[in-house]
Coordinates of C-alpha atoms and ligand atoms in Angstrom, one line a residue:
M278 CA 59.9 11.2 -25.8
N279 CA 59.5 14.7 -24.4
T280 CA 61.2 15.3 -21.1
L281 CA 59.9 17.4 -18.2
V282 CA 60.0 21.1 -19.0
D283 CA 62.4 23.3 -17.0
G284 CA 60.4 24.1 -13.8
S285 CA 61.7 27.7 -13.8
M286 CA 59.3 28.5 -16.8
A287 CA 56.3 27.3 -14.8
V288 CA 53.3 29.5 -14.7
D289 CA 51.6 30.3 -11.4
A290 CA 47.9 30.3 -12.0
G291 CA 47.2 30.7 -8.3
L292 CA 46.0 27.1 -8.0
R293 CA 46.6 24.8 -5.0
W294 CA 47.6 21.3 -6.0
N295 CA 47.3 18.0 -4.3
N296 CA 48.5 15.4 -6.8
R297 CA 47.3 12.2 -5.1
F298 CA 47.2 10.0 -8.2
A299 CA 50.8 11.0 -9.0
A300 CA 51.8 10.0 -5.5
L301 CA 50.7 6.4 -6.1
G302 CA 54.1 5.9 -7.7
P303 CA 55.7 4.7 -11.0
S304 CA 53.7 1.5 -11.4
F305 CA 50.7 3.5 -12.2
H306 CA 52.1 6.1 -14.6
T307 CA 54.9 7.7 -16.4
R308 CA 55.8 11.2 -15.6
L309 CA 56.3 13.4 -18.7
A310 CA 55.3 16.8 -20.0
P311 CA 52.9 17.5 -22.9
H312 CA 54.4 18.0 -26.3
P313 CA 54.2 21.6 -27.5
L314 CA 51.4 22.5 -29.9
P315 CA 52.6 25.1 -32.4
D316 CA 50.9 28.5 -32.8
P317 CA 47.8 27.7 -30.7
Y318 CA 44.6 29.6 -30.8
W319 CA 41.4 29.5 -28.7
V320 CA 38.5 27.5 -30.0
G321 CA 36.2 27.4 -27.0
K322 CA 36.2 28.0 -23.2
S323 CA 33.8 27.1 -20.4
R324 CA 33.7 29.9 -17.9
A325 CA 31.8 27.6 -15.6
V326 CA 34.5 25.0 -15.4
A327 CA 37.2 27.7 -15.1
G328 CA 35.3 29.0 -12.1
Q329 CA 35.1 25.6 -10.5
L330 CA 38.9 25.3 -10.7
G331 CA 39.3 28.8 -9.3
L332 CA 40.7 30.3 -12.6
S333 CA 39.5 33.9 -13.2
D334 CA 38.1 35.1 -16.5
A335 CA 41.0 37.5 -16.8
W336 CA 43.6 34.7 -16.4
M337 CA 41.7 32.5 -18.8
D338 CA 41.8 35.3 -21.4
S339 CA 45.6 35.7 -21.0
P340 CA 48.1 34.6 -23.6
V341 CA 49.8 32.5 -20.9
A342 CA 46.6 30.5 -20.3
L343 CA 46.5 29.7 -24.1
E344 CA 50.1 28.4 -23.9
V345 CA 49.3 26.4 -20.8
F346 CA 46.3 24.6 -22.3
A347 CA 48.2 24.0 -25.5
G348 CA 50.7 22.1 -23.4
N349 CA 53.4 24.7 -24.1
L350 CA 54.0 26.0 -20.6
P351 CA 53.8 24.0 -17.4
L352 CA 51.7 25.0 -14.4
S353 CA 53.7 25.4 -11.3
G354 CA 52.5 22.8 -8.8
S355 CA 51.3 20.3 -11.4
A356 CA 52.9 16.9 -11.8
P357 CA 52.2 15.8 -15.4
L358 CA 51.9 12.1 -16.2
A359 CA 50.3 9.5 -18.5
S360 CA 48.6 6.6 -16.7
V361 CA 48.6 3.0 -17.7
Y362 CA 45.5 0.9 -18.0
S363 CA 44.2 -2.1 -20.0
G364 CA 40.8 -3.1 -21.1
H365 CA 38.2 -5.0 -23.1
Q366 CA 37.5 -3.4 -26.5
F367 CA 34.4 -4.6 -28.4
G368 CA 34.2 -7.6 -26.2
Q369 CA 37.8 -8.7 -26.6
W370 CA 40.7 -8.4 -24.2
A371 CA 42.9 -5.8 -25.7
G372 CA 45.8 -5.9 -23.2
Q373 CA 47.7 -2.8 -22.3
L374 CA 46.3 0.5 -23.5
G375 CA 46.8 3.6 -21.3
D376 CA 46.8 7.4 -21.8
G377 CA 48.0 7.3 -25.4
R378 CA 47.3 11.0 -26.0
A379 CA 46.2 12.3 -22.6
I380 CA 48.3 13.9 -20.0
L381 CA 47.1 14.4 -16.5
L382 CA 48.5 17.7 -15.3
G383 CA 47.5 17.0 -11.7
E384 CA 44.8 17.4 -9.1
V385 CA 43.6 20.9 -8.1
A386 CA 42.6 21.1 -4.5
T387 CA 39.0 22.2 -4.0
G388 CA 37.3 23.6 -1.0
D389 CA 35.2 20.4 -0.5
G390 CA 38.4 18.2 -0.3
A391 CA 37.3 16.1 -3.3
G392 CA 39.8 17.6 -5.7
L393 CA 39.6 18.1 -9.5
E394 CA 42.0 16.5 -11.9
V395 CA 43.0 18.4 -15.0
Q396 CA 43.9 16.5 -18.1
L397 CA 45.0 17.6 -21.6
K398 CA 43.7 15.3 -24.3
G399 CA 45.6 15.3 -27.6
S400 CA 48.9 16.6 -26.2
G401 CA 51.3 14.2 -28.0
L402 CA 53.0 10.9 -27.7
T403 CA 53.2 9.0 -24.4
P404 CA 54.7 5.6 -23.7
Y405 CA 51.1 4.2 -24.2
S406 CA 50.5 5.7 -27.6
R407 CA 51.0 2.3 -29.4
M408 CA 50.5 3.0 -33.1
G409 CA 48.8 6.4 -32.6
D410 CA 50.3 9.9 -32.9
G411 CA 49.2 11.2 -29.5
R412 CA 47.0 13.9 -31.1
A413 CA 43.3 14.6 -31.4
V414 CA 41.7 16.4 -34.3
L415 CA 39.7 19.6 -34.1
R416 CA 36.3 18.0 -34.9
S417 CA 36.4 15.4 -32.1
S418 CA 37.8 17.9 -29.6
I419 CA 34.9 20.3 -30.3
R420 CA 32.4 17.4 -29.9
E421 CA 33.9 16.3 -26.6
F422 CA 34.0 19.9 -25.3
L423 CA 30.4 20.7 -26.2
C424 CA 29.0 17.3 -25.1
S425 CA 30.7 17.3 -21.8
E426 CA 29.1 20.6 -20.9
A427 CA 25.8 19.6 -22.4
M428 CA 25.6 16.4 -20.3
H429 CA 26.5 18.2 -17.2
A430 CA 23.7 20.7 -17.8
L431 CA 21.3 17.8 -18.3
G432 CA 22.3 16.6 -14.8
I433 CA 24.2 13.6 -16.1
P434 CA 27.4 12.6 -14.4
T435 CA 30.3 13.4 -16.7
S436 CA 33.8 14.6 -17.0
R437 CA 33.8 18.3 -17.7
A438 CA 35.7 20.3 -20.4
L439 CA 37.5 23.5 -19.6
C440 CA 38.6 24.6 -23.1
V441 CA 39.7 23.6 -26.6
V442 CA 42.8 25.0 -28.2
G443 CA 43.5 24.5 -31.9
S444 CA 46.6 24.6 -34.1
D445 CA 47.2 24.4 -37.8
A446 CA 49.6 21.4 -37.1
P447 CA 48.5 18.7 -39.5
V448 CA 47.1 15.4 -38.2
Y449 CA 46.6 12.4 -40.5
R450 CA 43.3 10.5 -40.2
E451 CA 41.2 9.4 -43.2
E452 CA 42.3 12.8 -44.6
I453 CA 44.6 15.6 -43.4
E454 CA 43.0 17.4 -40.4
T455 CA 44.3 19.8 -37.8
A456 CA 45.3 19.2 -34.2
A457 CA 43.5 20.4 -31.1
V458 CA 43.8 19.8 -27.4
V459 CA 40.8 19.6 -25.1
T460 CA 41.3 20.2 -21.4
R461 CA 39.1 17.8 -19.4
V462 CA 38.3 18.0 -15.7
A463 CA 37.0 15.3 -13.3
P464 CA 37.5 14.2 -9.7
S465 CA 39.3 11.2 -11.2
F466 CA 40.0 9.7 -14.6
I467 CA 40.4 6.2 -13.2
R468 CA 38.7 3.6 -15.4
F469 CA 37.6 0.0 -15.0
G470 CA 40.6 -0.7 -17.2
H471 CA 43.0 0.5 -14.5
F472 CA 41.9 -2.4 -12.3
E473 CA 41.9 -4.9 -15.2
H474 CA 45.5 -3.9 -15.9
F475 CA 47.0 -4.8 -12.6
S476 CA 44.7 -7.8 -12.1
A477 CA 45.6 -9.3 -15.5
R478 CA 49.3 -9.0 -14.7
G479 CA 49.0 -10.5 -11.3
Q480 CA 50.2 -7.2 -9.7
L481 CA 48.0 -7.7 -6.7
G482 CA 49.9 -5.2 -4.5
E483 CA 49.2 -2.4 -7.1
L484 CA 45.6 -3.7 -7.5
K485 CA 45.0 -3.3 -3.7
T486 CA 46.8 0.1 -3.6
L487 CA 44.5 1.4 -6.4
A488 CA 41.3 0.0 -4.8
D489 CA 42.2 1.4 -1.4
F490 CA 42.9 4.8 -3.1
V491 CA 39.5 4.8 -4.8
I492 CA 37.7 3.7 -1.7
D493 CA 39.4 6.1 0.7
R494 CA 38.9 9.1 -1.7
F495 CA 35.5 8.4 -3.2
Y496 CA 33.7 5.5 -1.5
P497 CA 34.6 5.8 2.2
A498 CA 31.3 4.1 3.1
C499 CA 32.7 0.8 1.8
R500 CA 34.8 0.6 4.9
E501 CA 32.0 1.0 7.3
T502 CA 31.3 -2.0 9.4
G503 CA 28.2 -3.8 8.0
A504 CA 29.1 -2.8 4.4
F505 CA 29.0 -6.0 2.5
D506 CA 29.9 -8.3 5.4
G507 CA 33.0 -6.3 6.1
N508 CA 34.4 -6.8 2.5
P509 CA 35.3 -3.3 1.3
Y510 CA 36.2 -4.5 -2.2
A511 CA 32.8 -6.2 -2.7
A512 CA 31.2 -3.1 -1.3
L513 CA 33.2 -1.0 -3.9
L514 CA 32.0 -3.2 -6.7
E515 CA 28.4 -2.8 -5.5
A516 CA 28.8 1.0 -5.2
V517 CA 30.3 1.3 -8.7
S518 CA 27.5 -0.9 -10.1
G519 CA 25.0 1.4 -8.5
R520 CA 26.5 4.6 -9.9
T521 CA 27.0 3.0 -13.4
A522 CA 23.4 1.8 -13.4
A523 CA 22.2 5.3 -12.5
M524 CA 24.3 6.9 -15.2
V525 CA 23.2 4.6 -17.9
A526 CA 19.5 5.1 -16.9
Q527 CA 20.0 8.8 -17.5
W528 CA 21.6 8.1 -20.8
Q529 CA 18.6 6.0 -21.9
A530 CA 16.1 8.5 -20.7
V531 CA 17.7 11.4 -22.5
G532 CA 18.4 9.3 -25.6
F533 CA 22.2 9.4 -25.4
C534 CA 24.3 6.8 -27.2
H535 CA 27.9 6.6 -26.0
G536 CA 29.2 4.6 -28.9
V537 CA 32.3 3.0 -27.5
M538 CA 31.5 1.4 -24.1
N539 CA 34.8 -0.4 -23.9
T540 CA 35.9 -1.1 -20.3
D541 CA 38.7 1.4 -20.7
N542 CA 36.1 4.1 -21.3
M543 CA 34.1 3.2 -18.1
S544 CA 34.7 5.6 -15.2
I545 CA 35.1 4.1 -11.7
L546 CA 33.1 7.1 -10.5
G547 CA 30.2 6.4 -12.9
L548 CA 30.9 9.5 -15.0
T549 CA 30.3 9.6 -18.7
L550 CA 33.8 9.5 -20.1
D551 CA 35.7 9.6 -23.5
Y552 CA 33.3 11.2 -25.9
G553 CA 33.9 9.8 -29.4
P554 CA 31.2 8.7 -31.8
F555 CA 28.4 9.6 -29.3
Q556 CA 25.0 10.7 -30.5
F557 CA 21.7 12.0 -29.1
L558 CA 18.9 10.1 -30.8
D559 CA 17.0 12.0 -33.5
A560 CA 14.2 9.6 -34.5
Y561 CA 13.5 7.0 -31.8
D562 CA 15.0 3.8 -32.9
P563 CA 15.8 1.4 -30.0
G564 CA 18.5 -0.4 -32.1
H565 CA 20.2 2.8 -33.2
I566 CA 24.0 2.4 -33.8
C567 CA 25.7 5.7 -33.6
N568 CA 29.3 4.4 -34.3
H569 CA 30.1 3.7 -37.9
S570 CA 33.0 1.5 -36.6
D571 CA 30.4 -0.8 -34.8
P572 CA 28.5 -2.5 -37.7
Q573 CA 27.4 -5.4 -35.3
G574 CA 25.8 -2.9 -33.0
R575 CA 27.5 -4.1 -29.9
Y576 CA 27.0 -0.6 -28.5
A577 CA 23.6 0.1 -30.0
Y578 CA 21.3 2.4 -27.9
N579 CA 19.2 -0.4 -26.4
R580 CA 22.2 -2.6 -25.6
Q581 CA 23.9 0.0 -23.4
P582 CA 22.4 -1.3 -20.1
N583 CA 23.5 -4.9 -20.8
I584 CA 26.9 -3.7 -21.9
A585 CA 27.3 -1.7 -18.7
Y586 CA 26.5 -4.9 -16.8
W587 CA 29.0 -6.9 -18.9
N588 CA 31.6 -4.2 -18.2
L589 CA 30.9 -4.4 -14.5
F590 CA 31.3 -8.1 -14.7
C591 CA 34.9 -7.5 -16.1
L592 CA 35.5 -5.1 -13.2
G593 CA 34.3 -7.8 -10.8
Q594 CA 36.7 -10.3 -12.3
A595 CA 39.5 -7.8 -11.9
L596 CA 38.6 -7.2 -8.3
L597 CA 38.2 -10.9 -7.5
P598 CA 41.7 -11.4 -6.0
L599 CA 40.7 -8.7 -3.4
I600 CA 37.1 -9.7 -3.0
G601 CA 38.1 -13.4 -2.4
E602 CA 34.9 -15.2 -3.0
P603 CA 33.3 -15.3 -6.6
D604 CA 29.9 -15.6 -4.8
Q605 CA 30.5 -12.3 -3.1
A606 CA 31.5 -10.6 -6.4
M607 CA 28.3 -11.9 -8.0
A608 CA 26.3 -10.8 -5.1
A609 CA 27.9 -7.3 -5.4
L610 CA 26.8 -7.2 -9.1
E611 CA 23.3 -8.4 -8.4
P612 CA 21.8 -5.0 -7.3
F613 CA 22.5 -3.7 -10.9
K614 CA 19.5 -5.7 -12.0
T615 CA 17.1 -3.9 -9.7
V616 CA 18.9 -0.5 -9.5
F617 CA 18.9 0.0 -13.3
P618 CA 15.2 -0.6 -13.9
R619 CA 14.3 1.4 -10.8
E620 CA 16.4 4.4 -11.9
L621 CA 15.1 4.2 -15.5
D622 CA 11.5 4.1 -14.3
A623 CA 12.2 7.1 -12.1
R624 CA 13.7 9.0 -15.0
M625 CA 10.9 8.1 -17.4
R626 CA 8.2 8.9 -14.9
A627 CA 9.8 12.3 -14.4
K628 CA 9.7 12.8 -18.1
L629 CA 5.9 12.1 -18.0
G630 CA 5.4 14.3 -15.0
L631 CA 4.3 11.4 -12.8
T632 CA 5.1 13.1 -9.5
D633 CA 3.3 10.6 -7.2
A634 CA 4.5 7.2 -6.0
P635 CA 5.2 4.7 -8.7
R636 CA 2.4 2.4 -9.7
E637 CA 2.6 -0.9 -11.3
Q638 CA 0.9 0.2 -14.5
D639 CA 3.4 3.0 -15.1
R640 CA 5.9 0.6 -16.8
D641 CA 3.2 -0.4 -19.3
L642 CA 2.3 3.2 -20.0
I643 CA 6.0 4.0 -20.8
D644 CA 6.4 0.9 -22.9
A645 CA 3.3 1.5 -24.9
L646 CA 4.5 5.0 -25.7
L647 CA 8.0 3.9 -26.7
M648 CA 6.5 1.3 -28.9
L649 CA 4.4 3.9 -30.7
M650 CA 7.5 6.2 -31.0
A651 CA 9.6 3.3 -32.4
Q652 CA 7.0 2.3 -34.9
D653 CA 6.7 5.8 -36.3
R654 CA 10.3 6.8 -35.8
V655 CA 9.2 9.9 -33.8
D656 CA 11.8 12.4 -33.0
Y657 CA 12.7 11.5 -29.4
S658 CA 13.5 14.9 -27.9
I659 CA 11.0 16.9 -29.8
F660 CA 8.2 14.6 -28.6
W661 CA 9.1 15.0 -25.0
R662 CA 9.4 18.8 -25.2
R663 CA 6.1 19.1 -27.1
L664 CA 4.4 16.9 -24.5
S665 CA 5.8 19.0 -21.7
R666 CA 4.7 22.3 -23.3
W667 CA 1.2 21.0 -24.0
M668 CA 0.9 19.8 -20.4
A669 CA 2.1 23.2 -19.2
G670 CA -0.7 24.8 -21.2
E671 CA 1.9 26.6 -23.4
G672 CA 0.4 25.3 -26.6
G673 CA 3.0 24.9 -29.3
E674 CA 2.9 22.4 -32.0
P675 CA 0.7 19.3 -31.4
V676 CA 2.3 16.1 -30.3
Q677 CA -0.1 14.3 -32.6
D678 CA 1.6 15.7 -35.7
L679 CA 4.7 13.6 -34.9
F680 CA 2.8 10.3 -35.3
I681 CA 1.5 8.5 -38.3
D682 CA -0.6 6.2 -36.1
R683 CA -2.8 9.0 -34.7
A684 CA -5.4 6.6 -33.3
G685 CA -2.7 4.7 -31.4
L686 CA -1.4 8.0 -30.0
D687 CA -4.8 9.3 -29.1
A688 CA -5.5 6.1 -27.2
W689 CA -2.2 6.4 -25.4
M690 CA -2.9 10.1 -24.6
L691 CA -6.2 9.1 -23.0
R692 CA -4.5 6.5 -20.8
Y693 CA -1.9 9.1 -19.9
Q694 CA -4.4 11.7 -18.9
E695 CA -6.4 9.2 -16.9
R696 CA -3.2 8.5 -15.0
I697 CA -2.4 12.2 -14.5
K698 CA -5.9 12.7 -13.1
T699 CA -5.2 10.2 -10.3
I700 CA -2.6 12.6 -8.9
P701 CA -4.3 15.1 -6.6
R702 CA -3.6 18.8 -7.6
W703 CA -1.2 17.7 -10.3
D704 CA 1.5 20.3 -11.0
G705 CA 4.1 18.2 -12.8
A706 CA 4.3 20.3 -15.9
H707 CA 7.0 22.6 -14.5
Q708 CA 9.1 19.5 -13.7
M709 CA 8.5 18.1 -17.2
L710 CA 9.9 21.3 -18.7
K711 CA 13.0 20.9 -16.5
T712 CA 13.4 17.2 -17.4
N713 CA 12.8 17.2 -21.1
P714 CA 15.4 19.5 -22.8
R715 CA 14.6 21.9 -25.5
Y716 CA 18.3 21.9 -26.8
I717 CA 20.4 18.8 -27.2
L718 CA 23.7 18.4 -29.1
R719 CA 22.5 16.7 -32.2
N720 CA 25.1 15.5 -34.6
H721 CA 24.2 18.1 -37.2
L722 CA 24.6 21.0 -34.7
G723 CA 28.1 19.7 -33.7
E724 CA 28.8 19.5 -37.4
E725 CA 27.8 23.2 -38.0
A726 CA 30.2 24.2 -35.2
I727 CA 33.0 22.1 -36.7
R728 CA 32.5 23.4 -40.2
A729 CA 32.7 27.0 -39.0
A730 CA 35.7 26.3 -36.8
K731 CA 37.6 24.8 -39.7
V732 CA 37.5 28.3 -41.3
R733 CA 38.4 30.0 -38.0
D734 CA 34.8 31.0 -37.0
Y735 CA 34.2 29.9 -33.4
S736 CA 30.9 31.7 -33.0
W737 CA 29.0 28.4 -33.4
V738 CA 31.0 26.8 -30.6
E739 CA 30.2 29.7 -28.3
R740 CA 26.5 29.8 -29.4
L741 CA 26.0 26.1 -28.9
L742 CA 27.7 26.2 -25.5
T743 CA 25.4 29.0 -24.4
L744 CA 22.3 27.0 -25.5
L745 CA 23.6 23.7 -24.1
E746 CA 24.6 25.2 -20.7
R747 CA 20.9 26.0 -20.2
P748 CA 19.1 23.3 -22.3
F749 CA 15.7 23.6 -20.6
E750 CA 15.3 27.3 -21.3
E751 CA 13.8 29.0 -24.3
H752 CA 16.5 30.9 -26.2
P753 CA 14.7 33.4 -28.4
G754 CA 16.3 33.5 -31.8
S755 CA 17.6 30.0 -31.6
E756 CA 14.4 28.1 -32.1
A757 CA 15.6 26.5 -35.3
L758 CA 18.4 24.8 -33.3
A759 CA 15.8 23.0 -31.3
G760 CA 14.1 21.7 -34.4
F761 CA 14.2 18.6 -36.5
P762 CA 17.5 17.5 -38.0
P763 CA 18.0 18.5 -41.7
D764 CA 18.0 15.8 -44.3
W765 CA 21.8 15.9 -44.6
A766 CA 22.1 14.9 -40.9
S767 CA 21.4 11.3 -41.8
T768 CA 24.4 11.2 -44.1
L769 CA 26.8 12.1 -41.3
S770 CA 29.0 9.2 -40.5
I771 CA 30.7 9.3 -37.1
S772 CA 33.4 6.7 -36.5
C773 CA 36.0 5.9 -33.8
S774 CA 38.5 8.0 -35.8
S775 CA 39.3 11.0 -33.6
Ligands
LIG885 P1 39.6 5.7 -27.4 O1 39.0 4.9 -28.5 O2 39.8 7.1 -27.8 O3 39.0 5.5 -26.1 O4 41.1 5.2 -27.3 C1 41.5 3.8 -27.0 C2 43.0 3.7 -26.7 O5 43.7 4.2 -27.8 C3 43.4 4.6 -25.5 O6 44.5 3.9 -24.9 C4 43.9 5.9 -26.2 O7 44.8 6.5 -25.4 C5 44.5 5.3 -27.5 N1 44.5 6.3 -28.6 C6 43.4 6.7 -29.3 N2 43.8 7.6 -30.2 C7 45.1 7.8 -30.1 C8 46.1 8.5 -30.8 N3 45.7 9.3 -31.8 N4 47.3 8.5 -30.3 C9 47.7 7.7 -29.3 N5 46.8 6.9 -28.7 C10 45.6 6.9 -29.0
LIG886 MG1 39.2 5.9 -24.3

């Protein structure tokens, strides 16, 4: 096991640190430094995330920064550690897991007081690596980097990604690949699994410490009198349920499949976390399974909302010793069943440009459309973008061309237009163009970036980042990247291997 690097080598990046998770003590983590990554090189950087942390472009371009994010030089003020958690994987209790290849460098203090944690993923063995090698491969690191930033730009709560650093160091998966480290940023990386861990072991003191920490830092309203009959832990469960419901509603609306919704991948802050075999839908197929390692389709696109609820139930069980009454835990979970459909309706109505108050028939209108799209396997994102452009009077290719059942679509369009006509002085097209992205990170685009990066060409990573940071804009010259997936896209197989 690597020991802490000599502090005298530490790099001062001008950051202020406030390492609150580290201060929770040794029951929650093991302090250790990242393992060095030989001969690192830059693969991609997000200037936006660097700016959020207070890192200047000049510093990010320095050789020292490269060594820092390779895990080769410590940042002064950081307090690196790997945290311990457990979880349910594919519906089964998996026992102890933990940061097997991630190292939390610490929490950077931000002006708003919320703080931003900085984590290296793929930085070598930790006490929680189990059978793994502690490394991540280039392909999965590029996918995580691009998707984090794409999701953020789509307005979906997510961990962010600062940069990817590569190395020629070999990593053994199904074949020999090369290592990379992606630097992730989030207010907290605490997962449902952290709570499950201490609860399963009967470490109720630690369970309470963790819950109090999360409430005080992120959910202070849970302590207000009147919040859930004065039960802050039930209030916490309810608040997490609400955020999770809102996040999954956004996934469904944009056509995002996470792929591995194990409880150890569920953020206590309702952030999209741990990008593995994720996929944005190409053709609309409600039962789509994006993860080759999930033949049963436990995490299929249309199962994501139910799985989120199942995961929240696990969190509720873990919090039960603090909540006290099972009835209260169940009551705290109950709002999910109304919040999720309400949030989803709001998102789908926004996609349709329904800017007025919801009406009962809106759900039918949405369902009828989705049924037509499923029947003809219509490209999900292209449909919404074409509809938006058409409604905005921009012309473009006809929506009708996407459907085999033209009569069905024409009938639906009539209904839709009748509905729009009921909105006085309708001007929802602008909103539609800001809701229905032109550019999404389709699997084949990620694959192009990966193939190029494998031969040291990082221009695709940069180009995709530029598009995905502004997914609602037209980017002249990149129209083809907003088009249909090529035939070979359907042969891509994305598994848990990363
Ligand atoms: P994931 O499927 O990436 O969410 O990982 C599930 C668990 O396995 C987590 O505890 C990870 O830290 C751990 N893990 C995944 N890949 C590796 C690896 N290459 N080395 C060590 N631990 C890993
Ligand atoms: Mg994970």
